[in-house]
Tab-separated table of C-alpha atoms in Angstrom:
chain	number	residue	atom	x	y	z
A	297	LYS	CA	-20.700	-14.486	12.620
A	298	ASN	CA	-17.394	-15.952	13.933
A	299	GLU	CA	-18.333	-18.409	17.306
A	300	VAL	CA	-16.103	-16.206	19.486
A	301	GLU	CA	-15.674	-12.105	19.163
A	302	GLN	CA	-12.761	-9.761	20.352
A	303	SER	CA	-12.542	-5.939	21.093
A	304	PRO	CA	-10.461	-3.962	20.402
A	305	GLN	CA	-8.686	-5.689	17.817
A	306	ASN	CA	-6.744	-2.943	18.811
A	307	LEU	CA	-5.119	-1.232	21.701
A	308	THR	CA	-2.564	1.122	22.152
A	309	ALA	CA	-2.134	2.720	25.601
A	310	GLN	CA	-0.231	4.387	28.164
A	311	GLU	CA	1.928	2.705	31.070
A	312	GLY	CA	-0.010	2.922	34.149
A	313	GLU	CA	-3.362	2.927	32.323
A	314	PHE	CA	-6.015	0.193	33.440
A	315	ILE	CA	-6.961	-1.805	30.159
A	316	THR	CA	-10.048	-3.972	29.884
A	317	ILE	CA	-9.918	-6.305	26.839
A	318	ASN	CA	-12.893	-8.192	26.638
A	319	CYS	CA	-14.692	-11.770	24.471
A	320	SER	CA	-18.535	-12.187	23.519
A	321	TYR	CA	-18.918	-15.521	22.401
A	322	SER	CA	-21.902	-17.547	21.183
A	323	VAL	CA	-21.844	-21.099	22.421
A	324	GLY	CA	-23.051	-23.000	25.181
A	325	ILE	CA	-19.692	-23.284	27.608
A	326	SER	CA	-17.942	-25.476	29.774
A	327	ALA	CA	-14.179	-22.871	30.132
A	328	LEU	CA	-13.246	-20.067	28.994
A	329	HIS	CA	-8.894	-19.483	28.535
A	330	TRP	CA	-6.951	-15.980	27.774
A	331	LEU	CA	-3.908	-16.446	26.178
A	332	GLN	CA	-1.066	-14.300	25.957
A	333	GLN	CA	0.742	-14.216	22.840
A	334	HIS	CA	4.292	-12.746	23.003
A	335	PRO	CA	5.866	-10.445	20.173
A	336	GLY	CA	8.704	-13.324	19.374
A	337	GLY	CA	5.490	-16.551	18.963
A	338	GLY	CA	4.751	-17.406	22.068
A	339	ILE	CA	1.332	-18.588	23.434
A	340	VAL	CA	1.330	-18.869	27.058
A	341	SER	CA	-1.583	-19.773	29.205
A	342	LEU	CA	-3.220	-16.939	31.447
A	343	PHE	CA	-5.756	-17.957	32.753
A	344	MET	CA	-8.615	-20.851	32.949
A	345	LEU	CA	-12.408	-20.098	34.127
A	346	SER	CA	-15.887	-20.798	33.934
A	347	SER	CA	-17.530	-19.021	36.477
A	348	GLY	CA	-16.580	-15.936	38.934
A	349	LYS	CA	-13.269	-14.048	38.342
A	350	LYS	CA	-9.650	-14.969	38.672
A	351	LYS	CA	-6.577	-12.575	40.063
A	352	HIS	CA	-3.154	-13.797	38.999
A	353	GLY	CA	-0.823	-10.631	39.838
A	354	ARG	CA	-1.858	-6.787	37.943
A	355	LEU	CA	-4.372	-9.365	35.712
A	356	ILE	CA	-7.827	-10.067	36.593
A	357	ALA	CA	-10.286	-12.120	34.538
A	358	THR	CA	-13.889	-12.469	35.143
A	359	ILE	CA	-17.031	-14.316	33.333
A	360	ASN	CA	-20.222	-14.283	33.105
A	361	ILE	CA	-21.945	-16.879	31.268
A	362	GLN	CA	-25.666	-15.670	31.089
A	363	GLU	CA	-24.442	-12.908	29.310
A	364	LYS	CA	-21.720	-15.518	27.557
A	365	HIS	CA	-18.781	-12.461	28.123
A	366	SER	CA	-15.871	-12.411	29.680
A	367	SER	CA	-13.342	-9.570	30.165
A	368	LEU	CA	-9.364	-9.492	30.995
A	369	HIS	CA	-8.297	-6.553	32.707
A	370	ILE	CA	-4.316	-5.445	33.319
A	371	THR	CA	-4.010	-2.432	36.109
A	372	ALA	CA	-0.750	-0.794	36.002
A	373	SER	CA	0.192	-1.748	32.622
A	374	HIS	CA	3.477	-1.846	31.663
A	375	PRO	CA	5.209	-2.169	28.051
A	376	ARG	CA	6.237	-5.727	29.065
A	377	ASP	CA	2.394	-5.290	28.586
A	378	SER	CA	2.969	-5.453	25.018
A	379	ALA	CA	1.074	-8.422	23.536
A	380	VAL	CA	-1.276	-10.272	21.802
A	381	TYR	CA	-4.794	-11.751	24.303
A	382	ILE	CA	-5.790	-14.073	22.857
A	383	CYS	CA	-9.795	-15.474	23.993
A	384	ALA	CA	-10.785	-19.091	23.807
A	385	VAL	CA	-13.814	-21.363	24.738
A	386	ALA	CA	-14.769	-24.822	25.367
A	387	ARG	CA	-17.635	-25.503	23.686
A	388	GLY	CA	-20.056	-27.224	25.924
A	389	GLY	CA	-21.066	-31.172	25.371
A	390	SER	CA	-18.705	-31.640	22.494
A	391	GLN	CA	-15.042	-33.130	22.539
A	392	GLY	CA	-12.177	-31.912	21.499
A	393	ASN	CA	-11.873	-28.363	20.877
A	394	LEU	CA	-11.265	-24.946	21.814
A	395	ILE	CA	-12.643	-22.338	19.972
A	396	PHE	CA	-10.535	-19.416	19.593
A	397	GLY	CA	-10.751	-15.698	18.457
A	398	LYS	CA	-8.419	-13.724	16.642
A	399	GLY	CA	-6.239	-11.708	19.184
A	400	THR	CA	-6.702	-8.089	20.410
A	401	LYS	CA	-3.026	-6.696	20.233
A	402	LEU	CA	-2.164	-4.141	22.851
A	403	SER	CA	0.602	-2.054	22.767
A	404	VAL	CA	1.336	-0.067	26.119
A	405	LYS	CA	3.437	2.833	25.425
A	406	PRO	CA	6.512	3.665	28.221
B	256	ASP	CA	12.249	-26.972	31.454
B	257	ALA	CA	10.134	-26.227	28.839
B	258	GLY	CA	8.204	-29.469	28.692
B	259	ILE	CA	6.974	-29.159	25.761
B	260	THR	CA	9.164	-28.983	22.700
B	261	GLN	CA	8.732	-28.769	18.929
B	262	SER	CA	10.965	-28.772	15.763
B	263	PRO	CA	12.348	-27.799	14.240
B	264	ARG	CA	11.872	-23.886	14.325
B	265	HIS	CA	11.633	-23.225	10.541
B	266	LYS	CA	11.545	-24.750	7.795
B	267	VAL	CA	11.216	-23.991	4.288
B	268	THR	CA	10.346	-26.907	1.456
B	269	GLU	CA	9.521	-27.189	-1.656
B	270	THR	CA	5.407	-28.011	-2.723
B	271	GLY	CA	5.186	-31.684	-3.010
B	272	THR	CA	7.024	-32.985	-0.712
B	273	PRO	CA	6.145	-33.874	2.840
B	274	VAL	CA	7.368	-32.601	5.938
B	275	THR	CA	7.010	-34.289	9.689
B	276	LEU	CA	6.651	-31.213	12.260
B	277	ARG	CA	7.097	-33.381	15.997
B	278	CYS	CA	5.714	-31.925	19.096
B	279	HIS	CA	8.141	-33.484	22.562
B	280	GLN	CA	7.133	-33.664	26.088
B	281	THR	CA	8.384	-33.908	29.466
B	282	GLU	CA	4.968	-33.478	31.350
B	283	ASN	CA	3.097	-37.569	30.440
B	284	HIS	CA	-0.101	-35.779	29.565
B	285	ARG	CA	-2.806	-37.542	27.620
B	286	TYR	CA	-3.710	-34.570	26.263
B	287	MET	CA	-1.488	-32.783	22.334
B	288	TYR	CA	-2.755	-30.816	19.447
B	289	TRP	CA	-1.212	-29.248	17.045
B	290	TYR	CA	-3.189	-26.161	16.056
B	291	ARG	CA	-1.821	-23.688	13.194
B	292	GLN	CA	-1.821	-19.886	13.046
B	293	ASP	CA	-2.611	-18.204	10.240
B	294	PRO	CA	-2.910	-13.949	9.710
B	295	GLY	CA	-7.155	-13.291	10.120
B	296	HIS	CA	-7.960	-16.486	11.777
B	297	GLY	CA	-7.771	-17.263	15.660
B	298	LEU	CA	-5.786	-20.586	16.037
B	299	ARG	CA	-7.368	-23.825	14.353
B	300	LEU	CA	-7.062	-27.094	15.135
B	301	ILE	CA	-5.572	-29.484	13.265
B	302	HIS	CA	-5.890	-33.051	14.433
B	303	TYR	CA	-5.264	-33.828	18.373
B	304	SER	CA	-5.092	-37.114	20.591
B	305	TYR	CA	-6.343	-38.200	23.662
B	306	GLY	CA	-3.909	-40.819	24.251
B	307	VAL	CA	-1.556	-43.376	22.348
B	308	LYS	CA	-2.717	-44.309	19.095
B	309	ASP	CA	-5.859	-42.526	19.669
B	310	THR	CA	-6.379	-39.108	17.440
B	311	ASP	CA	-9.239	-37.225	16.451
B	312	LYS	CA	-9.651	-34.595	13.275
B	313	GLY	CA	-9.917	-31.213	14.379
B	314	GLU	CA	-11.955	-28.497	11.497
B	315	VAL	CA	-9.107	-27.695	8.981
B	316	SER	CA	-7.845	-31.525	8.994
B	317	ASP	CA	-7.369	-32.079	5.039
B	318	GLY	CA	-3.940	-32.554	3.732
B	319	TYR	CA	-2.407	-33.428	7.267
B	320	SER	CA	-2.119	-36.571	9.018
B	321	VAL	CA	-0.497	-37.495	12.649
B	322	SER	CA	0.993	-40.211	14.501
B	323	ARG	CA	0.872	-41.143	18.580
B	324	SER	CA	2.870	-44.194	18.821
B	325	LYS	CA	4.360	-42.486	22.314
B	326	THR	CA	2.747	-40.584	25.616
B	327	GLU	CA	6.124	-37.951	24.702
B	328	ASP	CA	6.274	-37.767	20.948
B	329	PHE	CA	3.175	-36.573	18.007
B	330	LEU	CA	4.047	-36.059	15.094
B	331	LEU	CA	2.270	-33.961	11.607
B	332	THR	CA	2.627	-34.796	9.036
B	333	LEU	CA	1.946	-33.034	5.329
B	334	GLU	CA	2.046	-35.998	3.376
B	335	SER	CA	2.932	-33.266	0.330
B	336	ALA	CA	2.815	-29.844	1.082
B	337	THR	CA	0.853	-27.198	-1.013
B	338	SER	CA	2.064	-23.159	-0.622
B	339	SER	CA	-1.588	-23.114	1.235
B	340	GLN	CA	-0.113	-24.964	4.623
B	341	THR	CA	2.482	-22.618	4.413
B	342	SER	CA	2.148	-21.310	8.091
B	343	VAL	CA	2.801	-20.920	11.792
B	344	TYR	CA	2.149	-24.665	13.459
B	345	PHE	CA	2.065	-24.976	17.111
B	346	CYS	CA	2.004	-28.020	19.063
B	347	ALA	CA	-0.472	-28.276	23.329
B	348	ILE	CA	-0.938	-30.169	25.515
B	349	SER	CA	-3.392	-30.280	28.590
B	350	ALA	CA	-3.251	-32.576	31.626
B	351	GLN	CA	-7.253	-33.182	30.955
B	352	GLY	CA	-8.892	-31.838	28.108
B	353	ARG	CA	-10.057	-28.792	26.937
B	354	ASP	CA	-11.363	-27.281	30.554
B	355	TYR	CA	-8.851	-27.109	31.705
B	356	GLY	CA	-5.062	-25.893	31.649
B	357	TYR	CA	-3.193	-25.913	27.959
B	358	THR	CA	0.806	-25.328	27.190
B	359	PHE	CA	1.829	-24.391	24.507
B	360	GLY	CA	5.432	-24.636	22.080
B	361	SER	CA	7.528	-22.301	20.604
B	362	GLY	CA	5.756	-22.701	17.713
B	363	THR	CA	7.428	-24.252	13.991
B	364	ARG	CA	7.504	-21.691	11.278
B	365	LEU	CA	6.943	-23.046	7.812
B	366	THR	CA	6.918	-21.995	4.127
B	367	VAL	CA	5.834	-23.785	1.205
B	368	VAL	CA	7.541	-22.581	-2.121
């Protein structure tokens, strides 16, 4: 079983819809990251959070440490939000690496 | 103003040849990482560096070596390229490590024929 699971794997939405992408993990963590990978391949860091909730524009990220779960919400979705969204966790108590989910591919239709 | 650049962006090479990919940063960040991205897998760590001449292996380090002789440059070398190393390679930097923000390079698409 993967240590980081994302759902859904693929998501198609109509412009303007509210979107939720979920991330569940099975290890203790010190931080969780949400990344966006554009169709051209570039990767952008959206959020890093260790508790609670963060908001940036139309994007909101929440984390529940007890339930080992995080969600990324997009309000008023737009075709330019079409991308792959990747969840990654920093395993607590160890050096170095992030553990990445396989990503959620979002397509927003006009 | 990218802060991090990878070169080359694309490369085709033959099996058995050595290949070096370069990651260059202008942010003076301590941590630098090399990842590979393959269909069906999340990003996987190859090697990382936590300072000049300080490096460590990641989960898929076999067949790869790295060097960091200057803060700004982190080189990834495929000693003898194989078809299984065909992938997209990403470099990333972080000021303070995995509990802080990351900045990714644009990626290098490597094809080994």
